[in-house]
PDB file of C-alpha atoms and ligand atoms in Angstrom:
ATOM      1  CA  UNK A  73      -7.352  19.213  12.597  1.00  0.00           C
ATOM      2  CA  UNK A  74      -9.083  15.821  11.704  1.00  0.00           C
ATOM      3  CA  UNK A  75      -6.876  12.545  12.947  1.00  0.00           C
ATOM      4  CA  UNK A  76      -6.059  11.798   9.434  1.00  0.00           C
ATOM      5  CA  UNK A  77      -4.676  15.504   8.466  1.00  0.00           C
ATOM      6  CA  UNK A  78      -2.534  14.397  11.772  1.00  0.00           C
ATOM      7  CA  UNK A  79      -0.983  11.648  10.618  1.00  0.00           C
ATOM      8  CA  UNK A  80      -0.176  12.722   7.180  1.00  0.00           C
ATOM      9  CA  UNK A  81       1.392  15.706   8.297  1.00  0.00           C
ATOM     10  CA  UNK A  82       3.669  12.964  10.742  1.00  0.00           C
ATOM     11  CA  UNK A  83       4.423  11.049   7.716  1.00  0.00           C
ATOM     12  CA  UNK A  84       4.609  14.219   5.881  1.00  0.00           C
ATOM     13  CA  UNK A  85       9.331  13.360   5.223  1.00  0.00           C
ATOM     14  CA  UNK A  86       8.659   9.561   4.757  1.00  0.00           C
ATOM     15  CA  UNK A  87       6.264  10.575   2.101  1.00  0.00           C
ATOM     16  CA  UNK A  88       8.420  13.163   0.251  1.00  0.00           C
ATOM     17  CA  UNK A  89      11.370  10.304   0.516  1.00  0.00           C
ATOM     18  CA  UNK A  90       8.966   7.922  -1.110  1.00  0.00           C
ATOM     19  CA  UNK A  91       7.991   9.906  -4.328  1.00  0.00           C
ATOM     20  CA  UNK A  92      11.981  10.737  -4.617  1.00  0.00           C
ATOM     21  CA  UNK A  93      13.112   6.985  -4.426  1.00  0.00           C
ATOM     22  CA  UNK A  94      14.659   5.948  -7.940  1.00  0.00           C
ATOM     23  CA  UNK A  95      11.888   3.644  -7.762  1.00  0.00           C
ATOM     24  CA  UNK A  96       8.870   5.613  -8.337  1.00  0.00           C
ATOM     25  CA  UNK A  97      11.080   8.245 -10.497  1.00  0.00           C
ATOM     26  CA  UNK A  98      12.051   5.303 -12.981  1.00  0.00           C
ATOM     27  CA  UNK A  99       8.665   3.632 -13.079  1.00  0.00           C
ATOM     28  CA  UNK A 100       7.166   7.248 -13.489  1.00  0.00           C
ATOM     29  CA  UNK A 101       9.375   7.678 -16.973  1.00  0.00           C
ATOM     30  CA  UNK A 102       9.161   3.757 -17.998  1.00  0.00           C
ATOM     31  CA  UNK A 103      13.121   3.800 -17.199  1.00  0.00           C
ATOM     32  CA  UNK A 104      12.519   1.163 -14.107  1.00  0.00           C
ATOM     33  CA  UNK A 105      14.561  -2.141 -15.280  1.00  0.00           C
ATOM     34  CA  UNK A 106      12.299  -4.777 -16.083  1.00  0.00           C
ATOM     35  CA  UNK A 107      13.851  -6.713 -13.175  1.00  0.00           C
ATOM     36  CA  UNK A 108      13.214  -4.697 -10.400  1.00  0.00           C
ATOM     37  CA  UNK A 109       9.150  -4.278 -11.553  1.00  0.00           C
ATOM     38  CA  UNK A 110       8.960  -8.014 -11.661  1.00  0.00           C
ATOM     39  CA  UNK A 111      10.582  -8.609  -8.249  1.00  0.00           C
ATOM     40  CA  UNK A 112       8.383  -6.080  -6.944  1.00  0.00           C
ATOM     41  CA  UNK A 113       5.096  -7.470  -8.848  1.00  0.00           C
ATOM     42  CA  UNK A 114       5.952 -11.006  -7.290  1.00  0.00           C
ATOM     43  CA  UNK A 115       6.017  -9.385  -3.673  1.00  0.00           C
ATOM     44  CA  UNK A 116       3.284  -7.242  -4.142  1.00  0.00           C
ATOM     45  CA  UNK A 117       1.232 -10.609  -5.257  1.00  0.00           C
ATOM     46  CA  UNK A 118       2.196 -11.836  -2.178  1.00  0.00           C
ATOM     47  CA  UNK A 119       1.320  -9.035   0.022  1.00  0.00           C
ATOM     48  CA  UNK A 120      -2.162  -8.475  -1.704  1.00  0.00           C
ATOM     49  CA  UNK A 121      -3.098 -12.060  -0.382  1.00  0.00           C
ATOM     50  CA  UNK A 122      -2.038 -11.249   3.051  1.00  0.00           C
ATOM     51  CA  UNK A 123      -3.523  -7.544   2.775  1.00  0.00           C
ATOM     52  CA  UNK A 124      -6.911  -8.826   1.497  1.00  0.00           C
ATOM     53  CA  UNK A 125      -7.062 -11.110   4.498  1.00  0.00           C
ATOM     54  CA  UNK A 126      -6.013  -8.247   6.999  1.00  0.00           C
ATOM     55  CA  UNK A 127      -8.282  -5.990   5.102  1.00  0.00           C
ATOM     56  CA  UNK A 128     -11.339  -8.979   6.108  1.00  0.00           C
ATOM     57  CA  UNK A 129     -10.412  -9.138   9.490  1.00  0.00           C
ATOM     58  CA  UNK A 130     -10.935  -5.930   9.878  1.00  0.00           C
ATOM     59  CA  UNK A 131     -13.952  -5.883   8.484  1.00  0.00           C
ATOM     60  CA  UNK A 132     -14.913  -8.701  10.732  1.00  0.00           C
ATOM     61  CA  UNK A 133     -13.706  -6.541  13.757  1.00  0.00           C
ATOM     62  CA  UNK A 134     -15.666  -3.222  13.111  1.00  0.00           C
ATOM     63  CA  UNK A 135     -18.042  -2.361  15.431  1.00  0.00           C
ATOM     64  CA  UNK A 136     -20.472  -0.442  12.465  1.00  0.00           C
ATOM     65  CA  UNK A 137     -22.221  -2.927   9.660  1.00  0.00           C
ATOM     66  CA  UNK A 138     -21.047   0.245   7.700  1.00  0.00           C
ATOM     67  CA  UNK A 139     -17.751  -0.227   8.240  1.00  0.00           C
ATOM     68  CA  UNK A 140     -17.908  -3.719   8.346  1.00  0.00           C
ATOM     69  CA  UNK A 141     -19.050  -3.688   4.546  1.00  0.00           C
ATOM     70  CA  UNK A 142     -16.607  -1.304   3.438  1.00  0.00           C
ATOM     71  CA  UNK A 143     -13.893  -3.095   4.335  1.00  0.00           C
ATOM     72  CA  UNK A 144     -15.128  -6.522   2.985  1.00  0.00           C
ATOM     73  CA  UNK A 145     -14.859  -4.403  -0.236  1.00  0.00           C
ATOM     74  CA  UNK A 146     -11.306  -2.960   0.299  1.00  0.00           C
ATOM     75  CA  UNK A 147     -10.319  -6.961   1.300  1.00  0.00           C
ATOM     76  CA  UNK A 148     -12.147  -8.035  -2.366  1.00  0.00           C
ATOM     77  CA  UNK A 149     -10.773  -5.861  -4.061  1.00  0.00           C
ATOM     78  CA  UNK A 150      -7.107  -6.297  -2.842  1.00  0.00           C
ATOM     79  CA  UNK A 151      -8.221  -9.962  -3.600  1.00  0.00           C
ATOM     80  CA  UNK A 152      -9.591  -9.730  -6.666  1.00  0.00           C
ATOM     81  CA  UNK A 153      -9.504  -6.362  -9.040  1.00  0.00           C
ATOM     82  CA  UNK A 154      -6.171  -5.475  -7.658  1.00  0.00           C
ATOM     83  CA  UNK A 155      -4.435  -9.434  -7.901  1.00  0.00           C
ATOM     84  CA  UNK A 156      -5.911  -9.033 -11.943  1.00  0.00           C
ATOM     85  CA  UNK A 157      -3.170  -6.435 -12.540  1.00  0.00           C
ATOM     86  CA  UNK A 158      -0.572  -8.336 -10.771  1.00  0.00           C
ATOM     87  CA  UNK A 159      -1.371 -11.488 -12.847  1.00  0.00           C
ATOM     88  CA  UNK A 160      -1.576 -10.029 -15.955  1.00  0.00           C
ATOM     89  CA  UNK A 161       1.765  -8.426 -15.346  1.00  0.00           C
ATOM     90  CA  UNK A 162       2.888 -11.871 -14.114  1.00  0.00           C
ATOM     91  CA  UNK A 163       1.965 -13.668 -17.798  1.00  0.00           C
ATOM     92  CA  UNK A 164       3.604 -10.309 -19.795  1.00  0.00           C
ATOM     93  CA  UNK A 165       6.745 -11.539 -17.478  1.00  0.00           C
ATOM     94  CA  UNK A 166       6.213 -15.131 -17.862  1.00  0.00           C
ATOM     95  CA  UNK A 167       6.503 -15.748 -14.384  1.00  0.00           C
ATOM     96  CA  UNK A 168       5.394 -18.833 -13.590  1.00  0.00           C
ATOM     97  CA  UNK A 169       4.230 -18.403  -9.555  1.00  0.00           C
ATOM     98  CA  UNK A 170       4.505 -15.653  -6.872  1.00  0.00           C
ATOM     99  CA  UNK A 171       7.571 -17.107  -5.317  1.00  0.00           C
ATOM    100  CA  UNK A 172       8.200 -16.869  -1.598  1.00  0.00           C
ATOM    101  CA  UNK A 173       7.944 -13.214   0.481  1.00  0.00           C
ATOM    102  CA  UNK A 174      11.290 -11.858   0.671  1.00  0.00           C
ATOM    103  CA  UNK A 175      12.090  -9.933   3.932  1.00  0.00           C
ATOM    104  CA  UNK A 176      10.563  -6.264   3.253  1.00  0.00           C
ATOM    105  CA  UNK A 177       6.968  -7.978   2.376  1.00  0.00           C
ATOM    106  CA  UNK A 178       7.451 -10.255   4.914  1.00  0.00           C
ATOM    107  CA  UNK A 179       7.627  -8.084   7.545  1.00  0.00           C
ATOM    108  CA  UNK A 180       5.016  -5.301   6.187  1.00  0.00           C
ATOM    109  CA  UNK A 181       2.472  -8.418   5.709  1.00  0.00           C
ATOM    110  CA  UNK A 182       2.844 -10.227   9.123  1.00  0.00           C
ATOM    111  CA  UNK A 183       3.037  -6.203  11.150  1.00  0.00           C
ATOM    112  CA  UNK A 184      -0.537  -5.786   9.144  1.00  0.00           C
ATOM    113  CA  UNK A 185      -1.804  -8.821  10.093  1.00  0.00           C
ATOM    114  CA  UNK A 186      -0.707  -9.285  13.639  1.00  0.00           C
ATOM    115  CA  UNK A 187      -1.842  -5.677  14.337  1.00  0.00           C
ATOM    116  CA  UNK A 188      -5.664  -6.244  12.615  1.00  0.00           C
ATOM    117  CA  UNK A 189      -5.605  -9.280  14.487  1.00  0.00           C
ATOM    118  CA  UNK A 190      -4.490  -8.240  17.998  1.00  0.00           C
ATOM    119  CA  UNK A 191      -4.677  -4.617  18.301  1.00  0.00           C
ATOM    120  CA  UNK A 192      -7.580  -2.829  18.830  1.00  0.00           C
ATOM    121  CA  UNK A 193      -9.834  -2.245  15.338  1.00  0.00           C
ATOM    122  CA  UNK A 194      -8.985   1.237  14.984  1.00  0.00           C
ATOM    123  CA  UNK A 195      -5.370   0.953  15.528  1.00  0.00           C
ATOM    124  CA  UNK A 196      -5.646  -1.885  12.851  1.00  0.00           C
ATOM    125  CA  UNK A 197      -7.546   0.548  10.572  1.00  0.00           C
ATOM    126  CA  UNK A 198      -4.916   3.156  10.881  1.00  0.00           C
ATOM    127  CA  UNK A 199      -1.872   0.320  10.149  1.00  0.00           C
ATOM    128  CA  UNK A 200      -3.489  -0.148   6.609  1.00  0.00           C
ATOM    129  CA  UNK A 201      -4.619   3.317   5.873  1.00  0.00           C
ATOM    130  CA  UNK A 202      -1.212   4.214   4.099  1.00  0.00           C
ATOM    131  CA  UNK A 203      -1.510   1.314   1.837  1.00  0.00           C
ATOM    132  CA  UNK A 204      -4.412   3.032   0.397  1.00  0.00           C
ATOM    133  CA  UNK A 205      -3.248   6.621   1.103  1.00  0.00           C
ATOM    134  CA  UNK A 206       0.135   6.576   0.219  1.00  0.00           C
ATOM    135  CA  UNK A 207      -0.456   4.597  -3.460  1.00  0.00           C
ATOM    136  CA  UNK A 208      -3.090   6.829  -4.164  1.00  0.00           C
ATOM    137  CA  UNK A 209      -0.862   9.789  -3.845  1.00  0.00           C
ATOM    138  CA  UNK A 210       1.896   8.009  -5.450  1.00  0.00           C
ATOM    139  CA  UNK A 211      -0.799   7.023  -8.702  1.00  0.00           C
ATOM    140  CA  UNK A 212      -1.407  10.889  -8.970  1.00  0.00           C
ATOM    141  CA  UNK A 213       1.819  12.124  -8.554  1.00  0.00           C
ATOM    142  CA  UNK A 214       3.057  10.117 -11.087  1.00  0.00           C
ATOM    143  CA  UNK A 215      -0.188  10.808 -13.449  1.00  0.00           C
ATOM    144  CA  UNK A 216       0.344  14.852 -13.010  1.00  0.00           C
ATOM    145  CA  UNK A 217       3.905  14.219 -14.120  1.00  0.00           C
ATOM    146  CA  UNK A 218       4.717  14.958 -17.788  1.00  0.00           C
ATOM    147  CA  UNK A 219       3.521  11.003 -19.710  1.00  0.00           C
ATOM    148  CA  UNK A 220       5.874   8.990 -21.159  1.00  0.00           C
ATOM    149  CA  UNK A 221       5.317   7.589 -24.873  1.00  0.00           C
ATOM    150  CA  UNK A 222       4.269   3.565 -24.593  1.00  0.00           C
ATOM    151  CA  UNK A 223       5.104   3.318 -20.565  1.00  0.00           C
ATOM    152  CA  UNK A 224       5.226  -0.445 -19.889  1.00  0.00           C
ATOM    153  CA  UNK A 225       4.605   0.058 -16.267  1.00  0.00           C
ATOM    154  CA  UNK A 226       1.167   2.353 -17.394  1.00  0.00           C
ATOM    155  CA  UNK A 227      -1.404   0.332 -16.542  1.00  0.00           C
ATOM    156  CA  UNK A 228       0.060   0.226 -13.009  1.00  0.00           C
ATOM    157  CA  UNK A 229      -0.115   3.992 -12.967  1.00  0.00           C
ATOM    158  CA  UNK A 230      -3.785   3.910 -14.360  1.00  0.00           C
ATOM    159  CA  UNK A 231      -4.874   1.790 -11.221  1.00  0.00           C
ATOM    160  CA  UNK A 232      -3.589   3.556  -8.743  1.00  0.00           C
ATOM    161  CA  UNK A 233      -3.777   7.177 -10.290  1.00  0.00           C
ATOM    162  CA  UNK A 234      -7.547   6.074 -11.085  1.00  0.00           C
ATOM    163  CA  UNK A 235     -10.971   7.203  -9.299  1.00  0.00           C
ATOM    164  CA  UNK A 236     -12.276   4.090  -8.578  1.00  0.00           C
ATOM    165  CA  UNK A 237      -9.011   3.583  -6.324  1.00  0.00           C
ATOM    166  CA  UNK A 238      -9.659   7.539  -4.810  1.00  0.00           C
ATOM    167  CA  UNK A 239     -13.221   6.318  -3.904  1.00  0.00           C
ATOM    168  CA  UNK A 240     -11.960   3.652  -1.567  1.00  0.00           C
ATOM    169  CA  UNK A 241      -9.358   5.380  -0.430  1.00  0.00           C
ATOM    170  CA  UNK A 242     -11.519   8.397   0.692  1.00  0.00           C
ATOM    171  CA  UNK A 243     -13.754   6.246   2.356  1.00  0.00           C
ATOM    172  CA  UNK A 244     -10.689   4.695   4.821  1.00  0.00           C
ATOM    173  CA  UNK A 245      -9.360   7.914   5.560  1.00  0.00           C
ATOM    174  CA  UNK A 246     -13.574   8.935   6.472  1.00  0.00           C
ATOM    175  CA  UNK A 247     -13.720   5.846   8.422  1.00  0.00           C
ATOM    176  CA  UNK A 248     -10.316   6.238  10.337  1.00  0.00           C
ATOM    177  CA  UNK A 249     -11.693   9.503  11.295  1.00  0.00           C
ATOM    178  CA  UNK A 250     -14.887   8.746  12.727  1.00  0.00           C
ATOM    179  CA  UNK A 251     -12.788   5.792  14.249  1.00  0.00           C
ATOM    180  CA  UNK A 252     -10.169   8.451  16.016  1.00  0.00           C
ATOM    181  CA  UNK A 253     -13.039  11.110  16.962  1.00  0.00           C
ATOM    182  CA  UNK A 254     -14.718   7.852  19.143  1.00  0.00           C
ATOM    183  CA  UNK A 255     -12.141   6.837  20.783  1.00  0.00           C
ATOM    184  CA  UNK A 256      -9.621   7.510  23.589  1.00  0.00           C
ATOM    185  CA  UNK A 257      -6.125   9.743  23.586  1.00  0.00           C
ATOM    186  CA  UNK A 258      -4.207   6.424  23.788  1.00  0.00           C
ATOM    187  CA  UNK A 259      -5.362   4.836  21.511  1.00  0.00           C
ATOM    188  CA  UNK A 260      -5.332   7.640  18.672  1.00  0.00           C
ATOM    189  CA  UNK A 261      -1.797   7.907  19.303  1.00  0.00           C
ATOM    190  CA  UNK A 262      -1.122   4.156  19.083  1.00  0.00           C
ATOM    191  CA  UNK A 263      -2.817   4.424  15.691  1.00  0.00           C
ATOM    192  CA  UNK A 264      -0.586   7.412  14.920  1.00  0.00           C
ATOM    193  CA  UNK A 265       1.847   5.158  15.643  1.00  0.00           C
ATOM    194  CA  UNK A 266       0.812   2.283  13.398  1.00  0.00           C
ATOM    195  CA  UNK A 267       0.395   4.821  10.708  1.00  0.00           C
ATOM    196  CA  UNK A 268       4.102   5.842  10.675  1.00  0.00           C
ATOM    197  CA  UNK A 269       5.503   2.157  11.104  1.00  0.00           C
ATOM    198  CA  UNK A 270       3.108   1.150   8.025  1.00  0.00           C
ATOM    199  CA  UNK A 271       4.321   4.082   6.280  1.00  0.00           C
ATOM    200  CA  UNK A 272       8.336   3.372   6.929  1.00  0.00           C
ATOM    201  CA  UNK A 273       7.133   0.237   5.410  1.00  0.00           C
ATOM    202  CA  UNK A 274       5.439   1.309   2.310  1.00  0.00           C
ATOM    203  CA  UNK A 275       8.970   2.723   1.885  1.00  0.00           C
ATOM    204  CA  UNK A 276      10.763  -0.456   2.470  1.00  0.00           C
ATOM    205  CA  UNK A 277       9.117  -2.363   0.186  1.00  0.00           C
ATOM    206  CA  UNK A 278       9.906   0.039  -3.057  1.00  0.00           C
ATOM    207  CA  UNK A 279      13.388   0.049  -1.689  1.00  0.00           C
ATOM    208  CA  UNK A 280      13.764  -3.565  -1.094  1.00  0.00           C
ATOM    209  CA  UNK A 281      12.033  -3.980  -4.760  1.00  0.00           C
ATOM    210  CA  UNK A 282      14.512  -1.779  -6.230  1.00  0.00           C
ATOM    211  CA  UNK A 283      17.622  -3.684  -4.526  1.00  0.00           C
ATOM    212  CA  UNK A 284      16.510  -6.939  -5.160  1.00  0.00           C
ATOM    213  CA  UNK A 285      16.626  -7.576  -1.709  1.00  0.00           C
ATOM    214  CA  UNK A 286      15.979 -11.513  -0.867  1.00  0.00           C
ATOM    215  CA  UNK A 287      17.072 -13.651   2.362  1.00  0.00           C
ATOM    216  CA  UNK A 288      20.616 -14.073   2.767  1.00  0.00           C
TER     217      UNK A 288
HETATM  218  C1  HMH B  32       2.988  -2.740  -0.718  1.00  0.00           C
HETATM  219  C2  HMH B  32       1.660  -2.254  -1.201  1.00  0.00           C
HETATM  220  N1  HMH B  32       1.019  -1.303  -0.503  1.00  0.00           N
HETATM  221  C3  HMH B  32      -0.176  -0.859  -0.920  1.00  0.00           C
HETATM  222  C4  HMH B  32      -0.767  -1.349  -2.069  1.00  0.00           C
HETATM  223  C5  HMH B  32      -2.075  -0.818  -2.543  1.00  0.00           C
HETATM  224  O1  HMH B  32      -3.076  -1.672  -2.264  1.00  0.00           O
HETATM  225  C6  HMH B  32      -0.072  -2.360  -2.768  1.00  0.00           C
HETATM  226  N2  HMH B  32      -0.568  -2.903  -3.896  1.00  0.00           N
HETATM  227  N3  HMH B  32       1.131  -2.783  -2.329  1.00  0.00           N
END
């Protein structure tokens, strides 16, 4: 069993939790209160700065020019093609700025950053492969489900549903692998590790979305 098979199968109950939260469910059928999308698009603005800049580091760290490259890519993207969406959204919602992080995107950003900056590359890679993994299997998930007529929240769908997304994504889980398969016992379980935590987070932040949740 590759690393990556590993981990999903460890994440294998956060992951069936996630595509049951009324979150996804509502989104899914267009039902998700206009609200709770916008909080969630002005946190997710927020974490794709923070995610891109992880996402660099990274790419910084990695021993391959490969590897390097690819995730110089992932970080412009998160950056760029990804932040488009977000903005766009932003105008249809005429919000004026990103406002600050509330406390699940706080946390998620500063665990991905301090880990890409202080734990050992791979373990980093593994702490953002579920932000690529787990959206990618939310995106289809929620494309195989039955479509519904004029879906506001469709072009999110679209993105993450959409092959140019599975093409990245398939090339971090194929890095993360050749990443485990060269390195020691310790540290693939430390990046098991990382994978669950960013996973418990991915959760967080749909639930946190969906509850409004903001400091007290
Ligand atoms: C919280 C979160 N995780 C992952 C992605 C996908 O990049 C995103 N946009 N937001």
């Amino acid at each position: 069993m590759t690393w990556t098979e590993h981990a999903w199968q460890a994440i294998a109950p956060i992951y069936k939790r996630i595509i049951e939260m009324p979150f996804l469910a509502e989104l899914s059928k267009g039902t998700l209160a206009q609200e709770r999308f916008q909080f969630y698009i002005m946190q997710d603005s927020g974490y794709l700065e923070h995610f891109g800049k992880a996402l660099a580091l990274l790419g910084a760290r990695a021993a391959a020019t490969e590897d390097a490259l690819a995730f110089m890519r992932f970080a412009e993207n998160a950056l760029v093609v990804e932040s488009l969406l977000h903005e766009s959204y932003l105008k249809d919602f005429g919000i004026p700025d990103k406002g600050t992080l509330e406390p699940a995107c706080h946390h998620y950003v500063h665990f991905l950053k301090s880990t890409a900056a202080l734990d050992a590359v791979e373990i980093g890679m593994a702490a953002v492969l579920p932000c690529f993994w787990i959206y990618k299997a939310v995106g289809d998930h929620i494309s195989k489900s039955p479509q519904a007529p004029a879906n506001p929240y469709q072009k999110w769908i679209d993105t993450y549903g959409g092959e140019e997304f599975g093409i990245a994504v398939r090339q971090a889980i194929a890095i993360c692998d050749r990443a485990a398969s060269a390195t020691t016992e310790q540290t693939r379980a430390a990046m098991t590790k990382a994978f669950i935590t960013a996973s418990r987070l991915e959760y967080d932040f749909w639930d946190g979305a969906y509850q409004l949740r903001m400091w007290k």
